[in-house]
Tab-separated table of C-alpha atoms and ligand atoms in Angstrom:
chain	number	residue	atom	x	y	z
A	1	UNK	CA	0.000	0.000	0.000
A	2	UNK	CA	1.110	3.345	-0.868
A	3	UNK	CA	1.278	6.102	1.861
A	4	UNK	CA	-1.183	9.086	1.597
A	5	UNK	CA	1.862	11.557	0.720
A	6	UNK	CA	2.271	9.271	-2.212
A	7	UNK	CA	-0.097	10.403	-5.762
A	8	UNK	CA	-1.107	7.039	-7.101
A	9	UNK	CA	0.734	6.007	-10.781
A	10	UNK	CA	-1.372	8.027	-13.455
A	11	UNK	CA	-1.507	5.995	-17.350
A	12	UNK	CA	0.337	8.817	-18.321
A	13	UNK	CA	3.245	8.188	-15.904
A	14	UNK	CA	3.392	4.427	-16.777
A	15	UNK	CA	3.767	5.522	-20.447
A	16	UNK	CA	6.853	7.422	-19.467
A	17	UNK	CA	8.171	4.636	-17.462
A	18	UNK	CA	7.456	2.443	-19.545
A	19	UNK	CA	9.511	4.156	-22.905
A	20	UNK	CA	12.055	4.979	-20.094
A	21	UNK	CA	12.637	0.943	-18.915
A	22	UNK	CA	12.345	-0.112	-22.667
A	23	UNK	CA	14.761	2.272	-24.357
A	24	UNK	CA	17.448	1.816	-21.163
A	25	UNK	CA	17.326	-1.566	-20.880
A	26	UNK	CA	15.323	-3.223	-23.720
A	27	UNK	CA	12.826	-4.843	-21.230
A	28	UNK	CA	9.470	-4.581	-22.929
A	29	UNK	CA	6.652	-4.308	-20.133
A	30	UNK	CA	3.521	-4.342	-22.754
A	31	UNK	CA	0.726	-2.259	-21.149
A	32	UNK	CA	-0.955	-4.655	-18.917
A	33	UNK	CA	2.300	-4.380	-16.177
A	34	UNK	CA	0.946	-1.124	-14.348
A	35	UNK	CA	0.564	-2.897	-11.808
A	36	UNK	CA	4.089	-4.278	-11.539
A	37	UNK	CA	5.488	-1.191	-11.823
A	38	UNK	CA	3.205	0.849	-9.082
A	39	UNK	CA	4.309	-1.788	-6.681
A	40	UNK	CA	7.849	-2.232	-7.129
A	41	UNK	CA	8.591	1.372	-8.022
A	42	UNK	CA	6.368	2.146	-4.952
A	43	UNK	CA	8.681	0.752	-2.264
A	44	UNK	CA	11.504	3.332	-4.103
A	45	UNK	CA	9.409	6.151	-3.913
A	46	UNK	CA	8.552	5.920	-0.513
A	47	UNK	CA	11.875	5.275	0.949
A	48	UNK	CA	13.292	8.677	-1.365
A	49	UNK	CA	10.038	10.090	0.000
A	50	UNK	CA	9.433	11.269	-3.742
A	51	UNK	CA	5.778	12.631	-3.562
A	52	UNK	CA	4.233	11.179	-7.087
A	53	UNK	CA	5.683	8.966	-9.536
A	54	UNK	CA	6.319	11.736	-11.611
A	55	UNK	CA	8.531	13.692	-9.123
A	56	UNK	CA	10.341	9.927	-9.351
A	57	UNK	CA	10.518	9.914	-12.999
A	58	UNK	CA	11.985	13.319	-13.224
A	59	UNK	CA	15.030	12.816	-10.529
A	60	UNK	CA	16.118	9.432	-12.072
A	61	UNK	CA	16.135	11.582	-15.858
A	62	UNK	CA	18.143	14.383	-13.860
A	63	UNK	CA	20.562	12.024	-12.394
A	64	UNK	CA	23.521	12.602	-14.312
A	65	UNK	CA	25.804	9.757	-12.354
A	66	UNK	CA	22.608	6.893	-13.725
A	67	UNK	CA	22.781	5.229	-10.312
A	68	UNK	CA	19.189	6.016	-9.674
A	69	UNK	CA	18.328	4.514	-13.144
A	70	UNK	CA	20.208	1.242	-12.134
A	71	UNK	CA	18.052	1.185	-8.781
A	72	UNK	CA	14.901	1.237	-11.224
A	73	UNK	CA	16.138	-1.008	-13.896
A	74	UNK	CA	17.023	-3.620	-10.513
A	75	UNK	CA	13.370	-2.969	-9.158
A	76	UNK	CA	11.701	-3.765	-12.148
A	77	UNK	CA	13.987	-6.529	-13.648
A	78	UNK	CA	12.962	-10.366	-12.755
A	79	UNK	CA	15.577	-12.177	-11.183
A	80	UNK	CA	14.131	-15.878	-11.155
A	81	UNK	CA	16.896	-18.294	-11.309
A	82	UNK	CA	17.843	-21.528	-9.714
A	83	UNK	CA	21.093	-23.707	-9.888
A	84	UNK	CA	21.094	-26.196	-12.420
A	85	UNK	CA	18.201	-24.911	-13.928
A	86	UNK	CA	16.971	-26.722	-17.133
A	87	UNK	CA	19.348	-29.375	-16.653
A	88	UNK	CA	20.152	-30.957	-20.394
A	89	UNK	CA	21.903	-27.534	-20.844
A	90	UNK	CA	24.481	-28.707	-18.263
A	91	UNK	CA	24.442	-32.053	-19.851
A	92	UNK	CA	25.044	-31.047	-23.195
A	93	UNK	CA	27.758	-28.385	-22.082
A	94	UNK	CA	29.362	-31.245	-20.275
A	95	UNK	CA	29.153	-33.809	-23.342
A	96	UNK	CA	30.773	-31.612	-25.809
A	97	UNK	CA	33.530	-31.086	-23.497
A	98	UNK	CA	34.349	-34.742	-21.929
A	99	UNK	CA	33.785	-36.186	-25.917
A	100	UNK	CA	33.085	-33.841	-28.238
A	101	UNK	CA	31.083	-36.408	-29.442
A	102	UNK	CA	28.054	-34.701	-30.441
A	103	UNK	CA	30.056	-32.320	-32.290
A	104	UNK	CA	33.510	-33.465	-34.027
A	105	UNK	CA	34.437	-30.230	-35.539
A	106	UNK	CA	34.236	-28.997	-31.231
A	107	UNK	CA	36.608	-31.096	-29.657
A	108	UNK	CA	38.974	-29.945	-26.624
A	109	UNK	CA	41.700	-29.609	-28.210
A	110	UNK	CA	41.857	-25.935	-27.827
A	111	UNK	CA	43.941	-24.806	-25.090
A	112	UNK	CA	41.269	-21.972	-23.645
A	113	UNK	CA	37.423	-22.751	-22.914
A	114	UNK	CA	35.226	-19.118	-22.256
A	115	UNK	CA	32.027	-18.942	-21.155
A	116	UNK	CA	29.905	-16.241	-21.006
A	117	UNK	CA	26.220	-16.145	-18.795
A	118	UNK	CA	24.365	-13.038	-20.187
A	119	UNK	CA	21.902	-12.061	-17.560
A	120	UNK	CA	23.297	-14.124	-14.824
A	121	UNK	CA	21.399	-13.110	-12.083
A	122	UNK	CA	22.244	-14.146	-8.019
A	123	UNK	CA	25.163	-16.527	-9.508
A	124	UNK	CA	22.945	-19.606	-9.989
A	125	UNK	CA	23.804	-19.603	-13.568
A	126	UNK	CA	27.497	-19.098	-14.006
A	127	UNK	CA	28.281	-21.366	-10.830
A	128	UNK	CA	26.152	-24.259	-12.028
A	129	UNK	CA	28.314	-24.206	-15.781
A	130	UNK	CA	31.492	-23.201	-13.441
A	131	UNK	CA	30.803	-26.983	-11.816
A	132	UNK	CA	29.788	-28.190	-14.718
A	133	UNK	CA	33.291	-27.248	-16.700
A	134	UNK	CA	35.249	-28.055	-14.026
A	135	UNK	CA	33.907	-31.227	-13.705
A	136	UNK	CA	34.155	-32.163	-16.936
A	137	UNK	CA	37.606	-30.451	-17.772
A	138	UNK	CA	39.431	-32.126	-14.923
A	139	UNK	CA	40.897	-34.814	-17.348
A	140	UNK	CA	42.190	-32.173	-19.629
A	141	UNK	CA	44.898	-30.569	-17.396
A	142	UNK	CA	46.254	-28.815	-20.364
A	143	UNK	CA	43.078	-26.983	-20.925
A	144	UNK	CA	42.445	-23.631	-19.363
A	145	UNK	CA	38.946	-22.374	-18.270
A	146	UNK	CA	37.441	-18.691	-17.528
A	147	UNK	CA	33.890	-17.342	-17.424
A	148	UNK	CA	32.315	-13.738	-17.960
A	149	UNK	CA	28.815	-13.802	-15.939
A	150	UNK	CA	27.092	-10.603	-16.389
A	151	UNK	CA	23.778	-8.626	-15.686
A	152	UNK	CA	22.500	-5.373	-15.459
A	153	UNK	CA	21.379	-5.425	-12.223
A	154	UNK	CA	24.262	-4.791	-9.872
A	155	UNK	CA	21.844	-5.997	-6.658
A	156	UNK	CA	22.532	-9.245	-8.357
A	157	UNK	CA	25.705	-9.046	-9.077
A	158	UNK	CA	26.496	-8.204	-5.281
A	159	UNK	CA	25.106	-11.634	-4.207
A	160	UNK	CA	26.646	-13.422	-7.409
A	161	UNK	CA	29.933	-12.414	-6.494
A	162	UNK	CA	29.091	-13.645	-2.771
A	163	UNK	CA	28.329	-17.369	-4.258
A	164	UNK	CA	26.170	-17.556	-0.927
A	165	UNK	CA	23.575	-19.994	-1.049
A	166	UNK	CA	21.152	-21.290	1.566
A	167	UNK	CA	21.254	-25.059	2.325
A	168	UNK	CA	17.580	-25.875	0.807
A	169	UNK	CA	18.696	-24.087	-2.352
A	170	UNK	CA	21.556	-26.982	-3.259
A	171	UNK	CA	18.578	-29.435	-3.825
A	172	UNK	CA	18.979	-29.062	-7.590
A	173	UNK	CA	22.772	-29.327	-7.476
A	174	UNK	CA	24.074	-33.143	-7.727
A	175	UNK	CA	25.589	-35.103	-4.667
A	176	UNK	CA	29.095	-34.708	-5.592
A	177	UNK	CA	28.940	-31.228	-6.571
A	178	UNK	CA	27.986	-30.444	-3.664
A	179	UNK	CA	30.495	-31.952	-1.949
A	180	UNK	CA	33.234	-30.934	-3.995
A	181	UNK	CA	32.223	-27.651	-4.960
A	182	UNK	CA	30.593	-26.074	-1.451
A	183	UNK	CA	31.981	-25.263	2.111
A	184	UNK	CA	29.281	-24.545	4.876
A	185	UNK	CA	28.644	-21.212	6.046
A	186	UNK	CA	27.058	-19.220	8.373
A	187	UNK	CA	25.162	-16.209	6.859
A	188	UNK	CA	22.733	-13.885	8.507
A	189	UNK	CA	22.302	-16.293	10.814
A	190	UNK	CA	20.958	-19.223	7.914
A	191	UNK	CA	23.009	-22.335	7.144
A	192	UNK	CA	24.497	-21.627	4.116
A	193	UNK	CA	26.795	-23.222	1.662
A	194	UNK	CA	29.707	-20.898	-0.220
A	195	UNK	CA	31.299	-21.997	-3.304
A	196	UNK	CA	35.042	-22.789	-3.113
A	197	UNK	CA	37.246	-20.179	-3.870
A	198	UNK	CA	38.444	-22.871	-6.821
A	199	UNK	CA	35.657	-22.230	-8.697
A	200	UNK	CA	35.055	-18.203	-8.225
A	201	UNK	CA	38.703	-17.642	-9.201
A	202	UNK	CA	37.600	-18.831	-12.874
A	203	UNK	CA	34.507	-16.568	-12.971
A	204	UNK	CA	34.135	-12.494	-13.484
A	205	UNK	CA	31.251	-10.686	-12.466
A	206	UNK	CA	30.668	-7.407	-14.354
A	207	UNK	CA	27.890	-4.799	-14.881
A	208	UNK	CA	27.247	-5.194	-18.463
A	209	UNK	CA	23.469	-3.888	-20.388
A	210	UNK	CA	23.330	-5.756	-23.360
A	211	UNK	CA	21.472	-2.883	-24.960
A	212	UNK	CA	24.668	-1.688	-25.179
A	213	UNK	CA	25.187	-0.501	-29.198
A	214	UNK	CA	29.241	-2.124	-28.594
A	215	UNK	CA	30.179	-5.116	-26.868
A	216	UNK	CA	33.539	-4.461	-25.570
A	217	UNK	CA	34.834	-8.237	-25.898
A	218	UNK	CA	37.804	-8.709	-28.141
A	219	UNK	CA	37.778	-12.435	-27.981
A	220	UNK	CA	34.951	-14.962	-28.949
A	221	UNK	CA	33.556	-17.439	-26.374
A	222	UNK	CA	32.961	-20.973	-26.849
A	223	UNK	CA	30.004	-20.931	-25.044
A	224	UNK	CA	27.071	-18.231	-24.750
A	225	UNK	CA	24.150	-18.651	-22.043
A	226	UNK	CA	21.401	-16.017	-22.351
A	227	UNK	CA	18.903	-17.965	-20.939
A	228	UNK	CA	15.255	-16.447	-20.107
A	229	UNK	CA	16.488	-12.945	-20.554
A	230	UNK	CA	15.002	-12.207	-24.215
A	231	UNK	CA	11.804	-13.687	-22.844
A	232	UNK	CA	11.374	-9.584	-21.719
A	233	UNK	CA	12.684	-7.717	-25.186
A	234	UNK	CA	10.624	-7.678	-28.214
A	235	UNK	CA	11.182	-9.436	-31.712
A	236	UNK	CA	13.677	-6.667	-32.671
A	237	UNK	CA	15.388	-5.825	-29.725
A	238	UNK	CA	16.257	-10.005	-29.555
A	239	UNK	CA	17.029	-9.891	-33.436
A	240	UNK	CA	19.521	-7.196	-33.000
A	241	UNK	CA	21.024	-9.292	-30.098
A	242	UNK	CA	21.423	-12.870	-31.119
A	243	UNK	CA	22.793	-11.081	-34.177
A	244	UNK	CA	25.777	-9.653	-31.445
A	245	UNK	CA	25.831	-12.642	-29.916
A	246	UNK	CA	26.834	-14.711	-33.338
A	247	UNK	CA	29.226	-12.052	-33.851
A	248	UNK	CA	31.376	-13.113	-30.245
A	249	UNK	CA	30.855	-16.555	-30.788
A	250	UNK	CA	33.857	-18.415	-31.884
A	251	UNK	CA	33.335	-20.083	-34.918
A	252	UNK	CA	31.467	-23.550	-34.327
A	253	UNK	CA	30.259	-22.123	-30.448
A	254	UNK	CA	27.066	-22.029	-28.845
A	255	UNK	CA	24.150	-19.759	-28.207
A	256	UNK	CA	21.831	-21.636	-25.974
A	257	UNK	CA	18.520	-19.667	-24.955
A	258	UNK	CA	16.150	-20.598	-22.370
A	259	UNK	CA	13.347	-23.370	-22.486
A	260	UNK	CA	10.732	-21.208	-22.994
A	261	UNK	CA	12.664	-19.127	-25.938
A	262	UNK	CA	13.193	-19.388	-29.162
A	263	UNK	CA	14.830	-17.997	-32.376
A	264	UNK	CA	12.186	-19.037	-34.680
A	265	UNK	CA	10.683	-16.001	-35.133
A	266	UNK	CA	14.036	-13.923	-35.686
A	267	UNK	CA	16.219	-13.794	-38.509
A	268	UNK	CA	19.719	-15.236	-37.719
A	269	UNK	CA	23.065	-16.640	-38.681
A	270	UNK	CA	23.207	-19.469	-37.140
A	271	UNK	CA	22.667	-23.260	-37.055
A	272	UNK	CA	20.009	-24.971	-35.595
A	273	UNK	CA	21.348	-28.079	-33.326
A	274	UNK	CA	18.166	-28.587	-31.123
A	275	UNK	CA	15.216	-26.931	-28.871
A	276	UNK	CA	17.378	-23.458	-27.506
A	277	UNK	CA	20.950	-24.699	-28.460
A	278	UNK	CA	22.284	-22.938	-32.104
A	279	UNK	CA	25.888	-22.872	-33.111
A	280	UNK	CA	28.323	-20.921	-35.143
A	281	UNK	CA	29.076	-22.403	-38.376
A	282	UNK	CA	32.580	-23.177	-38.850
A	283	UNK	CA	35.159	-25.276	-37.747
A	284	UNK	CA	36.170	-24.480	-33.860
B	1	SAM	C1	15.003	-14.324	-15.129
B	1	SAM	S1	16.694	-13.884	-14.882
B	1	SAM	C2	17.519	-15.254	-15.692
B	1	SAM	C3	18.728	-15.742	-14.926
B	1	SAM	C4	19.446	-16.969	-15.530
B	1	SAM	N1	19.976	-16.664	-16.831
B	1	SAM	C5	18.539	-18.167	-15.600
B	1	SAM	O1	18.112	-18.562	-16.674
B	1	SAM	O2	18.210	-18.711	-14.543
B	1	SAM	C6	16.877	-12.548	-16.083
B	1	SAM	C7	18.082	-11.664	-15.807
B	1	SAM	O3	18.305	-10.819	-16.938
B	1	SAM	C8	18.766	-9.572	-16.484
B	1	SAM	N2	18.566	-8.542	-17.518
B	1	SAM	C9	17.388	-8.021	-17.940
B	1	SAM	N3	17.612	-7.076	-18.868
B	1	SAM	C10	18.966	-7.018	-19.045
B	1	SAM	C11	19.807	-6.235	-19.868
B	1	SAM	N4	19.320	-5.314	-20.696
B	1	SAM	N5	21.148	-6.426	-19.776
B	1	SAM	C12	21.649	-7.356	-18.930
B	1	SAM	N6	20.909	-8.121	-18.123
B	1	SAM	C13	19.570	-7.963	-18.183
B	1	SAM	C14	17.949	-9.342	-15.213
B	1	SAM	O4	18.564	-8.411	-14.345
B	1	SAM	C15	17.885	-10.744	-14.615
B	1	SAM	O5	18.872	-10.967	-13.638
């Protein structure tokens, strides 16, 4: 509930929020979210004690530094994840490393694997494929590893970097990964599992928009994960990125969307291998 001192959200001033969100971060809130953004946006205006969501609207367009436009962007932005979520991803990442069998022109013989988790959330993501690769690198000494993990929201990325989980949260993550891959912690009081210092020293966490017109990367990655983030950005908005993303894969590496997604609708360059995995063509 909004205090008294607080104008309720006017059709006009979702409109302006709405362009604002869309345009800054390519998250597409159709009109029926008015109520999404009232309540989430609510909480922000009450603790700035902003008067009306306009007053709101106006200070985060006035604030040159963009932190309060980050605060928005992280109040309206869905952060749903889960480790090991949508499994067969994990499988399939590990299969084409341990054999390269369902792939012959991607075998390990390269001496560098990247990874990149676009929109990676709490951490969920890029520490589930950070097992994962470990795991199934371990016979390949001579084979180097390193992960970008990414999102716009740096909320997010302040618990990703933590790699703080609580103990009911593992359920998802296999036996032996747990074991190998998480100490016990304490944390605010909760039992709480931390993820070895092993695994985070492969992984960077950065603030990255992928609105952004230039990605900054100078070398391809093997592997892309953008999984349920273009669910939110409309046909173009995911055209113009899958088209980035084929541009930073390596040749024969892999886009793989989430369950729900798909590129059928978009025009693209790349292969089709099966439901939300695509690949480069080439030879790796
Ligand atoms: C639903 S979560 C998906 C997390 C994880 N990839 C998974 O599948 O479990 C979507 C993430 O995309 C991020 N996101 C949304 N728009 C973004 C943008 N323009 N640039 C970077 N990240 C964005 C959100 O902050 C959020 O953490």
């Amino acid at each position: 509930m909004l205090t008294e001192t607080v104008r309720d959200l006017t059709r006009e001033e979702y409109e302006l929020f709405r362009e604002m969100i869309y345009a800054k971060s390519g998250i597409n809130l159709g009109q029926e979210k008015m109520q999404l953004v009232r309540a989430r946006l609510g909480k922000r205006l009450r603790s700035g004690e902003f008067r009306s969501y306009r007053a709101y609207y106006e200070f985060v367009q006035n604030d040159s530094t963009g932190r309060e436009l980050c605060h928005l962007i992280d109040a309206i932005s869905t952060n749903t994840t889960h480790l090991f979520r949508e499994v067969q991803h994990f499988e399939f990442l590990a299969d084409v490393l341990k054999r390269g069998t369902s792939d012959r022109r991607w075998h390990p013989t390269r001496s560098e694997v990247t990874i990149w988790s676009a929109g990676c959330s709490s951490g969920e993501e890029p520490h589930s494929l950070a097992m994962t690769v470990h795991d199934a690198l371990q016979p390949h000494p001579g084979i180097s590893w390193r992960m970008l993990a990414t999102d716009i929201s740096t909320r997010m990325l302040d618990r990703a970097r933590q790699g703080i989980y609580e103990l009911h949260r593992l359920g998802t993550v296999p036996e032996r990964f747990q074991r190998r891959y998480f100490r016990r912690v304490q944390h605010n009081r909760a039992a709480c599992a931390q993820v070895t210092p092993e695994l985070q020293r492969h992984i960077t966490f950065a603030r990255f928009n992928l609105m952004e017109s230039r990605f900054p990367f100078t070398r391809g990655f093997d592997f892309i994960f953008c999984r349920n983030v273009m669910i939110y950005f409309d046909r173009q908005t995911q055209e113009a990125l899958v088209h980035k993303f084929a541009e930073h894969l390596r040749p024969a590496g892999y886009l793989l969307i989430g369950h729900s997604e798909s590129l059928n609708a978009i025009e693209h360059s790349l292969t089709y291998v099966r439901p939300t995995i695509y690949q480069r063509p080439g030879n790796g």
